[in-house]
Tab-separated table of N, CA, C and O in Angstrom:
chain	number	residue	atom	x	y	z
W	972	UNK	N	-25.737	-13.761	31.877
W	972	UNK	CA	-25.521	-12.587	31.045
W	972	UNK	C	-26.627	-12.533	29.997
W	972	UNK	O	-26.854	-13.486	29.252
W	973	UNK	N	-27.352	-11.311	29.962
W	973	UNK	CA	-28.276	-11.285	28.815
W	973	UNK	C	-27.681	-11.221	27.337
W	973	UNK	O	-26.511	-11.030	27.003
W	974	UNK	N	-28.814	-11.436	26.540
W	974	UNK	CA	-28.328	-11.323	25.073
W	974	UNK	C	-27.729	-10.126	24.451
W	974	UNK	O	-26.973	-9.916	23.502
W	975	UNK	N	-28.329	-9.439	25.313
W	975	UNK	CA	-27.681	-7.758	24.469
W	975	UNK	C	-26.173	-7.146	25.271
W	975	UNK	O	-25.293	-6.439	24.782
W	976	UNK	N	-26.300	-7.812	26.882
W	976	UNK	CA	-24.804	-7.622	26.902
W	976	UNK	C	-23.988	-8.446	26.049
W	976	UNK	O	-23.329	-7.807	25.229
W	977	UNK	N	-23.851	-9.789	26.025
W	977	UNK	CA	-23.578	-11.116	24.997
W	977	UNK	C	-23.038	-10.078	23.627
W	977	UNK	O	-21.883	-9.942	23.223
W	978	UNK	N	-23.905	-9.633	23.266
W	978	UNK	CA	-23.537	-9.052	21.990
W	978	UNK	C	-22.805	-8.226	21.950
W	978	UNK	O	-21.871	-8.289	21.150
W	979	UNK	N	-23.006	-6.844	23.038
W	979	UNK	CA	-22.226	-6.054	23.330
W	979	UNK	C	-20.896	-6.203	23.417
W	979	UNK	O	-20.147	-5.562	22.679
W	980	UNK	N	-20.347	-7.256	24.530
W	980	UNK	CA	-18.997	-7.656	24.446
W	980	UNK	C	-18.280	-7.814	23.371
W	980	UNK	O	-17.161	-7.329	23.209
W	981	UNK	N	-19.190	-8.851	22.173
W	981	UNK	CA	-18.866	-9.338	21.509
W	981	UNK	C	-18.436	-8.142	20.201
W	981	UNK	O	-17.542	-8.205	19.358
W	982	UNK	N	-19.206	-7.354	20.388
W	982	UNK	CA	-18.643	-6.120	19.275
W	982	UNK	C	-17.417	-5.631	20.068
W	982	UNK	O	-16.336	-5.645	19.480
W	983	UNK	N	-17.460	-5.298	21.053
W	983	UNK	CA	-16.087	-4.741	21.813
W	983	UNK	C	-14.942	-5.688	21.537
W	983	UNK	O	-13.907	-5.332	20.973
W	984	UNK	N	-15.115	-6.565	21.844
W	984	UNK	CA	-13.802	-7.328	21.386
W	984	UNK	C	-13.715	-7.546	20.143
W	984	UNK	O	-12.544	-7.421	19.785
W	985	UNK	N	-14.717	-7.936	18.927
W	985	UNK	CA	-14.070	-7.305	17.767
W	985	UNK	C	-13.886	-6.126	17.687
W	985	UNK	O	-13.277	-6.048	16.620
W	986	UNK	N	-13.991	-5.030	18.106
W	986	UNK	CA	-13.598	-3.663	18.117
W	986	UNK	C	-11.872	-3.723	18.379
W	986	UNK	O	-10.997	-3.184	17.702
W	987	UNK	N	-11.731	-4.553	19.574
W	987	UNK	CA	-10.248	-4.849	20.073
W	987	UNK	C	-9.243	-5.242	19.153
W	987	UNK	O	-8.207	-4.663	18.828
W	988	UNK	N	-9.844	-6.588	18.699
W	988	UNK	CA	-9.257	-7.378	17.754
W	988	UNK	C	-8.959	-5.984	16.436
W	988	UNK	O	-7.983	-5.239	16.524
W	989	UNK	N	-9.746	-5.898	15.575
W	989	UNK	CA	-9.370	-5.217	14.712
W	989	UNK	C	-8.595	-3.880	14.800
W	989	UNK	O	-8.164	-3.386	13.757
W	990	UNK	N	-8.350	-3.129	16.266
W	990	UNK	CA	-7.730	-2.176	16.047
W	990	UNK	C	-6.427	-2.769	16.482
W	990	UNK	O	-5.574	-1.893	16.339
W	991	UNK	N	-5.915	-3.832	16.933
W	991	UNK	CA	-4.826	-4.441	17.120
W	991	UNK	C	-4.449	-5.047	15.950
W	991	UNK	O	-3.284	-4.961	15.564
W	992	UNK	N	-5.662	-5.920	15.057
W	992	UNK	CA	-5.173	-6.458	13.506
W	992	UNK	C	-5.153	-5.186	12.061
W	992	UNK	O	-4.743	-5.422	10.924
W	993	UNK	N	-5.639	-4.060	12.494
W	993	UNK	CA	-5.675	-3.527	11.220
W	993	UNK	C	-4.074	-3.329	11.117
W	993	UNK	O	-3.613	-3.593	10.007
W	994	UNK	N	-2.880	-2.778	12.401
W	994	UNK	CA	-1.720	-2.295	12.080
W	994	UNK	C	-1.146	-3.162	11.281
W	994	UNK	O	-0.511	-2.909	10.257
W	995	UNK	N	-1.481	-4.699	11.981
W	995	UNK	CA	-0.746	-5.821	11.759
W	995	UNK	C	-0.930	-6.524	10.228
W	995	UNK	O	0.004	-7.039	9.614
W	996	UNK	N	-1.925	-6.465	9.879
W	996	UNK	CA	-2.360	-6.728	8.444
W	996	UNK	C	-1.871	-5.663	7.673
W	996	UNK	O	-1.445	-6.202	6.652
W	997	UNK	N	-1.627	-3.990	7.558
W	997	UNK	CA	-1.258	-3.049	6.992
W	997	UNK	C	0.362	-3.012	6.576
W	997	UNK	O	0.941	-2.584	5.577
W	998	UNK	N	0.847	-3.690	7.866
W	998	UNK	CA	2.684	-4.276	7.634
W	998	UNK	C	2.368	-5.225	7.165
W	998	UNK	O	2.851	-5.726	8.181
W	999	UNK	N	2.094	-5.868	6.731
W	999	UNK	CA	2.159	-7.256	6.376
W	999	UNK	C	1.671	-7.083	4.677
W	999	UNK	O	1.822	-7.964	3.831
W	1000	UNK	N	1.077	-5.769	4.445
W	1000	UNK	CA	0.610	-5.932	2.969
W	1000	UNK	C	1.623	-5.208	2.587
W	1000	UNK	O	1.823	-5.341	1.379
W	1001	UNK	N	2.580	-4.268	3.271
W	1001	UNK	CA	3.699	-3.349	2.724
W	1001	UNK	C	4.897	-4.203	2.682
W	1001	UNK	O	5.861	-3.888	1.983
W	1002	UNK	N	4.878	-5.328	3.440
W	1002	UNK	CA	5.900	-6.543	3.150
W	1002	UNK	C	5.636	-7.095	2.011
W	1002	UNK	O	6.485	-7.218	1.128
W	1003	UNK	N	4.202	-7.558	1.889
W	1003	UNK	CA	4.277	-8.408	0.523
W	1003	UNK	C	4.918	-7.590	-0.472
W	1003	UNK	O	5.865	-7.971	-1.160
W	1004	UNK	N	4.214	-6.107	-0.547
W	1004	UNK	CA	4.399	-5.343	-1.616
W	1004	UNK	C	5.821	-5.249	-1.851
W	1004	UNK	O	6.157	-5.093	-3.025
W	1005	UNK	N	6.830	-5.319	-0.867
W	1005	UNK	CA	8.130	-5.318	-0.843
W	1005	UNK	C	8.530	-6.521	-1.060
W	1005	UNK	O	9.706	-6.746	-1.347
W	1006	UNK	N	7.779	-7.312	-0.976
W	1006	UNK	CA	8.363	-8.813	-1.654
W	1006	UNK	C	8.032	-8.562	-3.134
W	1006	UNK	O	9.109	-8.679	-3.719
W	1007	UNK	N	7.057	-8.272	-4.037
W	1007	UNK	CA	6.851	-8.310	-4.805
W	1007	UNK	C	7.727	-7.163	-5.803
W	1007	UNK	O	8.222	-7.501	-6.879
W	1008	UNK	N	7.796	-6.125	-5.389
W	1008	UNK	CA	8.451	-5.379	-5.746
W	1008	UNK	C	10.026	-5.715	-6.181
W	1008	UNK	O	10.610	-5.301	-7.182
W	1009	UNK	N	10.688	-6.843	-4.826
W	1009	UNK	CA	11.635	-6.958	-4.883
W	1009	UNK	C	12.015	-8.247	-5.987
W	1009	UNK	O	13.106	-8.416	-6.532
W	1010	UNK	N	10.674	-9.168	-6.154
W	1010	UNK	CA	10.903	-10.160	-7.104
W	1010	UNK	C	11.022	-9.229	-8.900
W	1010	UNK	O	11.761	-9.376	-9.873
W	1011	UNK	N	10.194	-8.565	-8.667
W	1011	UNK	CA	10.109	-7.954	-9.972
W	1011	UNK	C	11.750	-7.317	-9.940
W	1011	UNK	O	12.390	-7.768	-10.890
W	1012	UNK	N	12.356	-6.610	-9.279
W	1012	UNK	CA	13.711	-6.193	-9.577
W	1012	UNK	C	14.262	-7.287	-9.694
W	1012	UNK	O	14.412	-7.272	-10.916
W	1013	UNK	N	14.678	-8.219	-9.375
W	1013	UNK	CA	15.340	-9.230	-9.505
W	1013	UNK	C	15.289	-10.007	-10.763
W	1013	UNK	O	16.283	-10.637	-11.123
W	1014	UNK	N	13.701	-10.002	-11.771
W	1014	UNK	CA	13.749	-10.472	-12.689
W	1014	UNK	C	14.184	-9.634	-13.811
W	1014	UNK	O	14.616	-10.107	-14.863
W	1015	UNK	N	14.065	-8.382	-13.571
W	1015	UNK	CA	14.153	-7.168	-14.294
W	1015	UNK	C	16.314	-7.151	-14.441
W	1015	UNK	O	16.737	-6.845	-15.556
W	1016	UNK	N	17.100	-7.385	-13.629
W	1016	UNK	CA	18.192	-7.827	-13.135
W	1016	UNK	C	18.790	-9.246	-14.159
W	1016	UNK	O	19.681	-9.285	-15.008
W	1017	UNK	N	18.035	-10.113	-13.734
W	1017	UNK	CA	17.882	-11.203	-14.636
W	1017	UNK	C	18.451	-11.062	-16.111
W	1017	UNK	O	19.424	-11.505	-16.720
W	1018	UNK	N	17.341	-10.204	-16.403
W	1018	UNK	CA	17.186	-10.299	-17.498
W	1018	UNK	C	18.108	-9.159	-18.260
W	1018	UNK	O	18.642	-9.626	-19.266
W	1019	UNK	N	18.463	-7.560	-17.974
W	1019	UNK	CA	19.619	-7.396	-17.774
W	1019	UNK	C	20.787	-8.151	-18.057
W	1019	UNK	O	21.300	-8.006	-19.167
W	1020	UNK	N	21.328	-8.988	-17.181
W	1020	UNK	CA	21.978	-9.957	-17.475
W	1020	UNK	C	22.209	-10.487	-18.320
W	1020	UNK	O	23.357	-10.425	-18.760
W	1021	UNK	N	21.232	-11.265	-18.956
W	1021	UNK	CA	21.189	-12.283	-20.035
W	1021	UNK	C	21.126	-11.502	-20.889
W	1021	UNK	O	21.768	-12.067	-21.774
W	1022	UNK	N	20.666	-10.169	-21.460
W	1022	UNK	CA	21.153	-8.979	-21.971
W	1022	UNK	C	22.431	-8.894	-22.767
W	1022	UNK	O	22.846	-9.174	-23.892
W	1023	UNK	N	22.896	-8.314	-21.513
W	1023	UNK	CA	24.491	-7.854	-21.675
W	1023	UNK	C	25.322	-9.255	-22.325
W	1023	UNK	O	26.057	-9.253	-23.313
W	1024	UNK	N	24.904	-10.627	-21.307
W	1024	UNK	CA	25.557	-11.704	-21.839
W	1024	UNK	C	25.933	-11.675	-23.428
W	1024	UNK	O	27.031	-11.621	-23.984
W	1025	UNK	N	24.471	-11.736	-23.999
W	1025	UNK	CA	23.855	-12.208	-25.163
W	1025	UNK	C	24.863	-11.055	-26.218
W	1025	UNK	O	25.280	-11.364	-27.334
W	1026	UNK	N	25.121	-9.586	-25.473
W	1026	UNK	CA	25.522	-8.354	-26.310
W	1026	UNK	C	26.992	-9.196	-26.743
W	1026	UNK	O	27.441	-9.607	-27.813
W	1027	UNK	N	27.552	-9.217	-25.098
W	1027	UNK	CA	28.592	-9.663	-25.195
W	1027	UNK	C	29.494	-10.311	-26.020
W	1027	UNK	O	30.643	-10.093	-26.407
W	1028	UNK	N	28.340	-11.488	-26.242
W	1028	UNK	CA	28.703	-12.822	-26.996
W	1028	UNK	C	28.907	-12.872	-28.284
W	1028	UNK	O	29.577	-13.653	-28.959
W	1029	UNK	N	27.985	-11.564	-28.689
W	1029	UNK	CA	27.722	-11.634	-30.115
W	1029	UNK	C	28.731	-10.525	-31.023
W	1029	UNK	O	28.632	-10.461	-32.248
């Protein structure tokens, strides 16, 4: 195989790769974001909490 097919392939299959990894990386950053999102409610919740406790108490 010459060098310029060699190369050729070689862009095609990263061509492959990335249109199969861009979906997969794009869910995967709307997960984090939903992880993150969801930690922040939870501390936001938290704290809420210890809030009301604190109202409570006093």
């Amino acid at each position: 195989m010459s060098q310029g097919v060699r190369a050729q392939m070689s862009l095609i299959r990263r061509l492959i790769d990335a249109t199969f990894l861009d979906p997969v990386v794009a869910f995967f950053s709307k997960v984090n974001a939903l992880l993150v999102l969801a930690g922040q409610t939870e501390q936001l919740t938290q704290e809420a909490v210890r809030a009301i406790e604190r109202g409570v108490g006093s």
